[in-house]
Amino acid sequence: MPDQITEPAIDSQLAEAAGRAVELPEPEQAPADTGKGIGVSVLRKEDAELITGQGRFVDDIRLTGMLHLAFSRSPLAHAEIRSIDTSAALAVPGVRAVYTYGDLDFHAGVPTGSNPTGDAIQPERPVLARNKVRMVGEPIAVVVADSRYAAADGAAAVFVDLVPLDPVVAVEDALRDGAPQVHDDAPGNLCCSIVYATDGFDEAVAGAEVVVEQRIVNQRLTPVAIEGRGVVAQVTPASDEVTLYTSTQVPHFVRTFASVVNGISEEKIRVITPDVGGGFGSKLNTYAEEFAAIAVSKKLGGTPVKWIEGRSENMLATTHGRDQVQYATLYADREGRVRGLRLRIVSNMGAYLQLLSPSIPHLTLFMAPGAYDIQNYACQVDCAFTNTTPTDAYRGAGRPEAAHMIERMMDMLARRLELDPAELRRRNFVREFPYTTATGLSYDSGDYDGTLDRALELVDYAELRREQAARGTNGKRLGIGLSTYVEVCGLAPSSVTKALGIGAPGWESGTIRFHPTGKVTLITGTSPHGQGHATSWSQIVESELGIPFDQVEVLHGDTAFAPYGLGTYGSRSLAVGGSAIFRSIEKVKEKARKIAAHGLEAAEDDLEYVEGRFRVKGSPDRGMTIQDVVGAAWTAADLPEGVEPGLEATTFFDPPNFVFPFGCHVCVTEVDTETGKVAIRRYLAVDDCGRVINPMIVDGQVHGGVAQSIGQALYEETVYDEDGQCLTANLVDYMVPTAVEIPRIETARTETPTPTNPLGVKGVGEAGTIAASAAVVNSVCDALGVDHMDMPLQPERVWRILQGLGEKPIEAGLAETKGGGAS
Ligand code: MCN
């Protein structure tokens, strides 16, 4: 059972911004006397700078003599490059140079990082296009100018003679016979394929009493971080040293790959990540512009150069997310016990692979059975190239697609069996932990009934169902949607990430360094961009060492001083990076104990550490503060035999397993039968991310994630026309919901610690995004009494259903053309 439950907290800023008259309780905050250790809702120490305009982002970096870059990009989705004429661009006032592929020194193409099948086709992707372009927005030439504006004018004046080729846009079209070929070396546009089935699958599901089938489209999305990407690069020609400022989630990867692509020795490259205004996975990558900026600075003999992405450029040329078509079949008996799941996933890679592109749908494959005891499972994943922007990690990365599918299928099954969706879930929950899934994952810990019970109690589910029945089907219909999700995060151990073909290992580094005055610097290999690591990590230090929160400085994002770190993504930072810090704290504590025992002339075992002080058990007056110990370690005049001076430790923590957060989200909607408009009346998120370090940060992460997922459910969709032109590359056509659209989000928690790491923590950074879309769509389908609707549930789509017109016409799917799902 959960050992702690926190009451709902509310995002007051969102409610106020929406002008809603809502009575808001005071946010939980640290009372003055409780300290700022683990479990306390401390305000984030990062925010004072950020909200007073003192943040320092890439665009704030100004180096002497710096020039500006702009990229001339392909206007066509698929074409041969006949010639490039740069003369008009060079004539633009302020333009200093224009470079195309052959002018710059590259030793490799833009890197791809993962190969989940071992035989994935990874087509070459030149940093600047050579011979062919395969997507709108592909960089062809780079213009160097005195100002950003002159550079943009220059880029617009580059004339590229393109011979159009037929593009292929929709993923299922790409796999049809005779489809235009995106890459010569990827026949049939297939990047890779995996067929997985548990033993005896066909026999196990044969004769199932109930079979529910559905084609589900998980539409393409654009990540839209507030700050786009940006780069400042300077090469020192005499030493070949590079300083690269870049807005990234993975500074060390950027250094390693810049070394490979730019042909510069890795130790000579310093990557600095200043403040980063969000990423949502889109900055978990290395991009052409980073390598091009280094190459240009080198070509110019060391002149620093800057490139700052524009919004439409961001929406065209930075990675997109999702874009899966799924064919799901759920087999069950009449009592609602699920006997098997068959799934076919067709996943749109876009024109090229980024670091993780083909691994994302494989995460869907692994997590598709969700929180249910489904031991018979068959899945086929086909990853296909199209003439569109590459897809890669977008908050949740493969798991929202899994959770949305299985949570929708469970609701469809409940409807078919005329069972309450909560009851159906209870009949299928996993209850024994650790639990080995049909795909061989080991769910670490959980209490799925606990979060469901708590959620149903908080929304008063029985009363809602009564209201729904009483209201009937006229006017505004009431819908209640559940999502009892489980997700995987904290990707590790490295042996498993390797086996999964994920190019990166799973460990993380963390250093603790004491200064002679007893103050602490932490260096973390994580690369926060809105998650509040400086705050959380300082809380861990205060709890474990008694060093006040405000006397802890957290450094990150500079490869010159940090041990190699893998960065921030996959909600791994606390479970892996925070645990590395914790282990380093244990190491310094162990050394400090030796020094204190020596100083106090006591046995180590006779010492206890209480509130920042070693004291002799039974004689509390005899003691040494941690500051005294640090002083002794620094002066080093009287240290015990064999103990080195100084107090500092580094850990590379590689956990034995992933972590599996879970929860139950409930969405209550009112659907206007006249207009098709969906209004969310209530949204409740009950999450379990193990032990909680900072409840306020966790609430914030859940709010942000839920808001993004409501965006997917109701508003957002990246749309291409049949020529491969992106119709939604601006914030007018692509609708990111604002505080006006997002309802008040209530949060509550249960705490089921994980045995996977010493802190007992699981990740929460993506939980909201993984859970919410299914809760919203389940709610709307419940309101309308229909089996399924694809996202986004814009009023027109809902209205068509209400008029009995059905979905917008969809072309026949691949399930028929390619001979069905896995076997
Ligand atoms: N936390 C906690 N207790 C827990 C779990 C987490 O106090 N049991 C705290 C952590 O200490 C940390 C924060 O919550 O301060 C998030 O931790 P974690 O779940 O480990 O996730 P990461 O820090 O690795 O963040 C990555 C995740 C991802 S994958 C995306 S995408 C994402 C996200 O976080 N993008 C974000 N949150 C974002 N938030 C902002 N503001 N901007 C983004 O781009």
Tab-separated table of N, CA and C and ligand atoms in Angstrom, residues 278-281 395 529-533 536-537 568-575 689-694 697-698 701 761-766, ligand 1:
chain	number	residue	atom	x	y	z
A	278	GLY	N	13.842	25.342	-22.270
A	278	GLY	CA	13.011	24.185	-22.607
A	278	GLY	C	13.558	23.410	-23.783
A	279	GLY	N	13.139	22.177	-23.874
A	279	GLY	CA	13.604	21.314	-24.960
A	279	GLY	C	12.557	20.284	-25.327
A	280	PHE	N	11.949	19.674	-24.295
A	280	PHE	CA	10.904	18.651	-24.494
A	280	PHE	C	11.380	17.525	-25.392
A	281	GLY	N	12.667	17.253	-25.374
A	281	GLY	CA	13.205	16.169	-26.203
A	281	GLY	C	13.810	16.663	-27.495
A	395	ARG	N	8.712	14.690	-25.501
A	395	ARG	CA	8.263	14.377	-24.130
A	395	ARG	C	7.404	13.098	-24.048
A	529	HIS	N	16.891	21.886	-18.083
A	529	HIS	CA	16.431	22.980	-18.938
A	529	HIS	C	15.005	23.328	-18.532
A	530	GLY	N	14.789	23.388	-17.223
A	530	GLY	CA	13.465	23.721	-16.703
A	530	GLY	C	13.015	22.791	-15.590
A	531	GLN	N	13.835	21.801	-15.256
A	531	GLN	CA	13.395	20.778	-14.291
A	531	GLN	C	13.808	21.051	-12.854
A	532	GLY	N	14.666	22.061	-12.610
A	532	GLY	CA	14.981	22.419	-11.229
A	532	GLY	C	15.970	21.501	-10.534
A	533	HIS	N	16.963	21.017	-11.251
A	533	HIS	CA	17.922	20.095	-10.608
A	533	HIS	C	18.733	20.772	-9.512
A	536	SER	N	16.629	20.449	-6.418
A	536	SER	CA	16.450	19.079	-5.895
A	536	SER	C	17.758	18.518	-5.369
A	537	TRP	N	18.843	18.723	-6.111
A	537	TRP	CA	20.126	18.147	-5.690
A	537	TRP	C	20.569	18.811	-4.370
A	568	THR	N	20.015	15.272	-19.908
A	568	THR	CA	18.666	15.184	-19.346
A	568	THR	C	17.644	14.830	-20.412
A	569	TYR	N	17.037	13.681	-20.224
A	569	TYR	CA	15.986	13.165	-21.110
A	569	TYR	C	15.444	11.910	-20.451
A	570	GLY	N	14.347	11.401	-20.987
A	570	GLY	CA	13.832	10.120	-20.482
A	570	GLY	C	13.570	10.120	-18.976
A	571	SER	N	13.258	11.270	-18.402
A	571	SER	CA	12.984	11.374	-16.954
A	571	SER	C	13.970	10.520	-16.159
A	572	ARG	N	15.247	10.725	-16.465
A	572	ARG	CA	16.293	9.915	-15.871
A	572	ARG	C	17.090	10.681	-14.837
A	573	SER	N	16.926	12.006	-14.804
A	573	SER	CA	17.915	12.811	-14.090
A	573	SER	C	17.940	12.517	-12.597
A	574	LEU	N	16.767	12.453	-11.971
A	574	LEU	CA	16.778	12.193	-10.536
A	574	LEU	C	17.159	10.738	-10.260
A	575	ALA	N	16.480	9.804	-10.937
A	575	ALA	CA	16.702	8.381	-10.634
A	575	ALA	C	18.158	7.984	-10.877
A	689	CYS	N	5.546	8.525	-8.245
A	689	CYS	CA	6.909	8.530	-8.777
A	689	CYS	C	7.878	8.167	-7.663
A	690	GLY	N	7.438	7.216	-6.830
A	690	GLY	CA	8.304	6.764	-5.746
A	690	GLY	C	8.445	7.870	-4.711
A	691	ARG	N	9.590	7.836	-4.042
A	691	ARG	CA	9.845	8.876	-3.037
A	691	ARG	C	9.966	10.225	-3.749
A	692	VAL	N	9.439	11.257	-3.120
A	692	VAL	CA	9.434	12.573	-3.772
A	692	VAL	C	10.470	13.481	-3.105
A	693	ILE	N	11.298	14.114	-3.921
A	693	ILE	CA	12.289	15.037	-3.365
A	693	ILE	C	11.649	16.400	-3.137
A	694	ASN	N	10.972	16.937	-4.155
A	694	ASN	CA	10.352	18.253	-4.020
A	694	ASN	C	8.922	18.208	-4.577
A	697	ILE	N	7.965	20.844	-7.231
A	697	ILE	CA	8.537	20.613	-8.563
A	697	ILE	C	7.788	19.474	-9.252
A	698	VAL	N	7.485	18.442	-8.497
A	698	VAL	CA	6.756	17.308	-9.090
A	698	VAL	C	5.398	17.784	-9.609
A	701	GLN	N	5.977	19.647	-12.804
A	701	GLN	CA	6.266	18.748	-13.933
A	701	GLN	C	4.989	18.075	-14.431
A	761	VAL	N	13.579	6.678	-5.719
A	761	VAL	CA	12.832	7.633	-6.547
A	761	VAL	C	12.578	7.097	-7.953
A	762	LYS	N	11.480	7.543	-8.552
A	762	LYS	CA	11.206	7.299	-9.969
A	762	LYS	C	11.049	8.658	-10.643
A	763	GLY	N	11.099	8.678	-11.966
A	763	GLY	CA	11.009	9.945	-12.683
A	763	GLY	C	9.575	10.438	-12.793
A	764	VAL	N	9.455	11.737	-13.066
A	764	VAL	CA	8.105	12.301	-13.228
A	764	VAL	C	8.017	13.284	-14.398
A	765	GLY	N	9.162	13.572	-15.020
A	765	GLY	CA	9.197	14.628	-16.033
A	765	GLY	C	8.284	14.409	-17.221
A	766	GLU	N	7.933	13.158	-17.522
A	766	GLU	CA	7.088	12.892	-18.686
A	766	GLU	C	5.738	12.284	-18.316
B	1	MCN	N1	11.473	14.962	-8.879
B	1	MCN	C1	11.247	14.830	-7.527
B	1	MCN	N2	10.847	13.623	-7.036
B	1	MCN	C2	10.610	12.574	-7.861
B	1	MCN	C3	10.811	12.712	-9.252
B	1	MCN	C4	11.276	13.918	-9.730
B	1	MCN	O1	11.397	15.791	-6.780
B	1	MCN	N3	10.242	11.391	-7.375
B	1	MCN	C5	11.996	16.227	-9.424
B	1	MCN	C6	13.477	16.058	-9.814
B	1	MCN	O2	14.311	16.259	-8.741
B	1	MCN	C7	13.620	17.101	-10.903
B	1	MCN	C8	12.266	17.058	-11.595
B	1	MCN	O3	11.342	16.530	-10.639
B	1	MCN	O4	13.869	18.358	-10.322
B	1	MCN	C9	12.233	16.167	-12.868
B	1	MCN	O5	12.951	15.002	-12.613
B	1	MCN	P1	12.958	13.690	-13.539
B	1	MCN	O6	11.643	13.048	-13.496
B	1	MCN	O7	14.155	12.924	-13.156
B	1	MCN	O8	13.092	14.234	-15.035
B	1	MCN	P2	14.366	14.931	-15.732
B	1	MCN	O9	14.901	15.939	-14.807
B	1	MCN	O10	15.257	13.922	-16.315
B	1	MCN	O11	13.641	15.758	-16.867
B	1	MCN	C10	13.411	15.231	-18.143
B	1	MCN	C11	11.927	15.330	-18.492
B	1	MCN	C12	11.753	15.199	-19.925
B	1	MCN	S1	12.258	13.738	-20.624
B	1	MCN	C13	11.224	16.203	-20.690
B	1	MCN	S2	10.973	15.989	-22.362
B	1	MCN	C14	10.871	17.438	-20.096
B	1	MCN	C15	10.691	17.388	-18.659
B	1	MCN	O12	11.433	16.579	-18.002
B	1	MCN	N4	11.085	18.611	-20.701
B	1	MCN	C16	10.894	19.765	-19.978
B	1	MCN	N5	10.275	18.485	-18.045
B	1	MCN	C17	10.447	19.710	-18.620
B	1	MCN	N6	10.218	20.829	-17.929
B	1	MCN	C18	10.485	22.028	-18.514
B	1	MCN	N7	10.257	23.144	-17.784
B	1	MCN	N8	10.969	22.135	-19.771
B	1	MCN	C19	11.180	21.042	-20.527
B	1	MCN	O13	11.675	21.151	-21.745
